[in-house]
XYZ file of C-alpha atoms in Angstrom:
161
model
C 46.433 30.554 -90.773
C 48.368 27.313 -90.550
C 51.626 27.061 -92.438
C 52.302 24.249 -94.886
C 54.646 22.638 -92.347
C 51.976 22.879 -89.605
C 49.434 21.240 -91.913
C 51.931 18.491 -92.694
C 52.515 17.934 -88.964
C 48.773 17.765 -88.319
C 48.168 15.416 -91.258
C 50.867 12.991 -90.065
C 49.483 13.087 -86.519
C 45.950 12.514 -87.798
C 47.094 9.630 -90.031
C 48.823 8.050 -87.044
C 45.698 8.324 -84.884
C 43.361 6.936 -87.537
C 45.396 4.007 -88.854
C 47.696 2.610 -86.204
C 45.214 1.886 -83.350
C 42.994 -0.299 -85.546
C 45.975 -2.211 -86.912
C 47.300 -2.801 -83.385
C 43.875 -3.945 -82.148
C 43.515 -6.389 -85.032
C 46.948 -7.875 -84.376
C 46.364 -8.113 -80.605
C 42.972 -9.803 -81.086
C 44.499 -12.382 -83.405
C 47.129 -13.312 -80.804
C 45.372 -12.802 -77.457
C 41.645 -12.615 -78.223
C 41.420 -9.091 -76.786
C 42.047 -5.561 -78.054
C 45.112 -3.511 -77.151
C 43.077 -1.511 -74.614
C 41.721 -4.686 -73.033
C 45.185 -6.254 -72.961
C 46.584 -3.096 -71.356
C 43.864 -3.311 -68.694
C 44.702 -6.964 -68.032
C 48.406 -6.191 -67.860
C 47.774 -3.256 -65.501
C 45.815 -5.525 -63.173
C 48.482 -8.266 -63.445
C 51.206 -5.834 -62.379
C 49.433 -4.685 -59.204
C 49.798 -6.432 -55.871
C 47.206 -9.186 -55.431
C 46.410 -8.819 -59.165
C 43.567 -6.459 -58.358
C 43.025 -2.758 -58.922
C 40.293 -0.261 -58.213
C 38.559 0.727 -61.439
C 38.671 4.484 -60.767
C 42.488 4.384 -60.607
C 42.682 2.577 -63.955
C 40.238 5.052 -65.519
C 42.459 7.968 -64.481
C 45.625 6.286 -65.699
C 44.151 5.414 -69.097
C 42.261 8.709 -69.492
C 39.161 6.608 -69.877
C 35.728 7.431 -68.633
C 34.405 5.106 -65.977
C 31.635 4.075 -68.385
C 34.135 3.107 -71.136
C 36.280 1.297 -68.628
C 33.259 -0.420 -67.090
C 32.179 -1.621 -70.542
C 35.683 -2.982 -71.234
C 35.786 -4.705 -67.836
C 32.311 -6.175 -68.450
C 33.642 -7.682 -71.678
C 36.667 -9.097 -69.847
C 34.302 -10.549 -67.224
C 32.265 -12.188 -70.017
C 35.472 -13.692 -71.389
C 36.330 -15.057 -67.933
C 39.506 -12.973 -67.676
C 38.486 -10.645 -64.837
C 36.105 -10.719 -61.896
C 34.488 -7.674 -60.327
C 34.562 -7.432 -56.561
C 32.908 -4.758 -54.440
C 35.078 -2.376 -52.469
C 34.675 -2.804 -48.705
C 35.323 0.897 -48.051
C 33.155 2.438 -50.775
C 29.973 0.802 -52.070
C 30.167 2.862 -55.271
C 33.630 1.543 -56.119
C 34.664 -1.870 -57.328
C 37.823 -3.825 -57.917
C 38.877 -5.667 -61.036
C 40.557 -8.932 -60.098
C 42.449 -11.060 -62.583
C 41.307 -14.658 -63.005
C 43.732 -17.521 -63.707
C 42.632 -17.358 -67.371
C 43.317 -13.606 -67.428
C 46.777 -14.246 -65.983
C 47.406 -16.811 -68.733
C 46.333 -14.362 -71.471
C 48.701 -11.698 -70.119
C 51.613 -14.059 -69.606
C 51.226 -15.682 -73.028
C 50.472 -12.379 -74.789
C 53.387 -10.368 -73.414
C 55.889 -11.542 -76.015
C 53.479 -10.768 -78.861
C 52.721 -7.371 -77.330
C 56.454 -6.628 -76.985
C 57.079 -7.609 -80.624
C 54.194 -5.406 -81.721
C 55.486 -2.441 -79.670
C 58.873 -2.797 -81.329
C 57.459 -3.266 -84.822
C 55.016 -0.354 -84.648
C 57.026 2.175 -82.650
C 60.253 1.393 -80.843
C 62.361 0.013 -83.707
C 61.210 2.856 -85.978
C 62.686 5.526 -83.719
C 66.473 5.634 -83.348
C 67.419 4.919 -79.739
C 69.123 8.287 -79.302
C 65.712 9.962 -79.859
C 63.701 7.832 -77.396
C 63.955 10.323 -74.517
C 62.986 13.203 -76.796
C 59.999 11.317 -78.197
C 58.880 10.371 -74.669
C 59.035 14.059 -73.728
C 57.073 15.112 -76.826
C 54.409 12.429 -76.375
C 54.059 13.295 -72.694
C 53.648 16.969 -73.579
C 50.689 16.048 -75.817
C 48.829 14.343 -72.973
C 46.369 16.163 -70.726
C 48.289 17.028 -67.522
C 46.312 14.685 -65.273
C 46.892 11.777 -67.672
C 50.623 12.548 -67.852
C 50.783 12.461 -64.047
C 48.804 9.207 -63.906
C 51.153 7.663 -66.492
C 54.158 8.672 -64.400
C 52.585 6.980 -61.382
C 52.005 3.804 -63.409
C 55.513 3.997 -64.880
C 57.018 4.088 -61.397
C 54.812 1.322 -59.935
C 56.683 -1.858 -59.022
C 56.123 -4.654 -61.494
C 54.905 -7.918 -60.004
C 53.799 -11.168 -61.533
C 56.293 -11.047 -64.373
C 57.063 -14.334 -66.030
C-alpha cells in the first residue's frame, strides 16, 4: 500500500507529465511553427556533421518508435524543413537532412527554446540542485535511453549561431 507521501510524489509526477508537455508544445508552435518534439528533432539534425542523421539513431536517442519518428519527419518534410535521403549502405534505413528553411527555424527558434527551458524548468530549480535533479531524471529513464542521451550530450555541437 502506498504511503501518503508516495501518493503525493506520484500525483506531482503525473501532474507534470499531463500539463507541462502540452503547454511547451503550444508555446513552441506559436514561435517556431513546430512542436517541442519536432524542434528537438530539427535541432538534433542541425547539431550533427553535414546536418544529417540516420533516423534509427534519433529514434533510440529520443526513445521514440521508428513509426512515431517517421511520422514526425514526414510532417517536417511537408513543412519543407527536412528532406529524406536513402542510406547507401542499408536500403531499409534513411537519413534526415536539414533544409535551409529547417536551419532557419532552428537558428531563429533557439533563443525562444532557451527562454522556455529556463521558464519551465531551469530557473525553477536552484542551481545547487541541478546535478542532483539531472541524476534523478536520468534514473527515471529506461537504461538504453539514458545511454543514448549521454551519447547525444557528449556529441560535438556544430552549426551554432
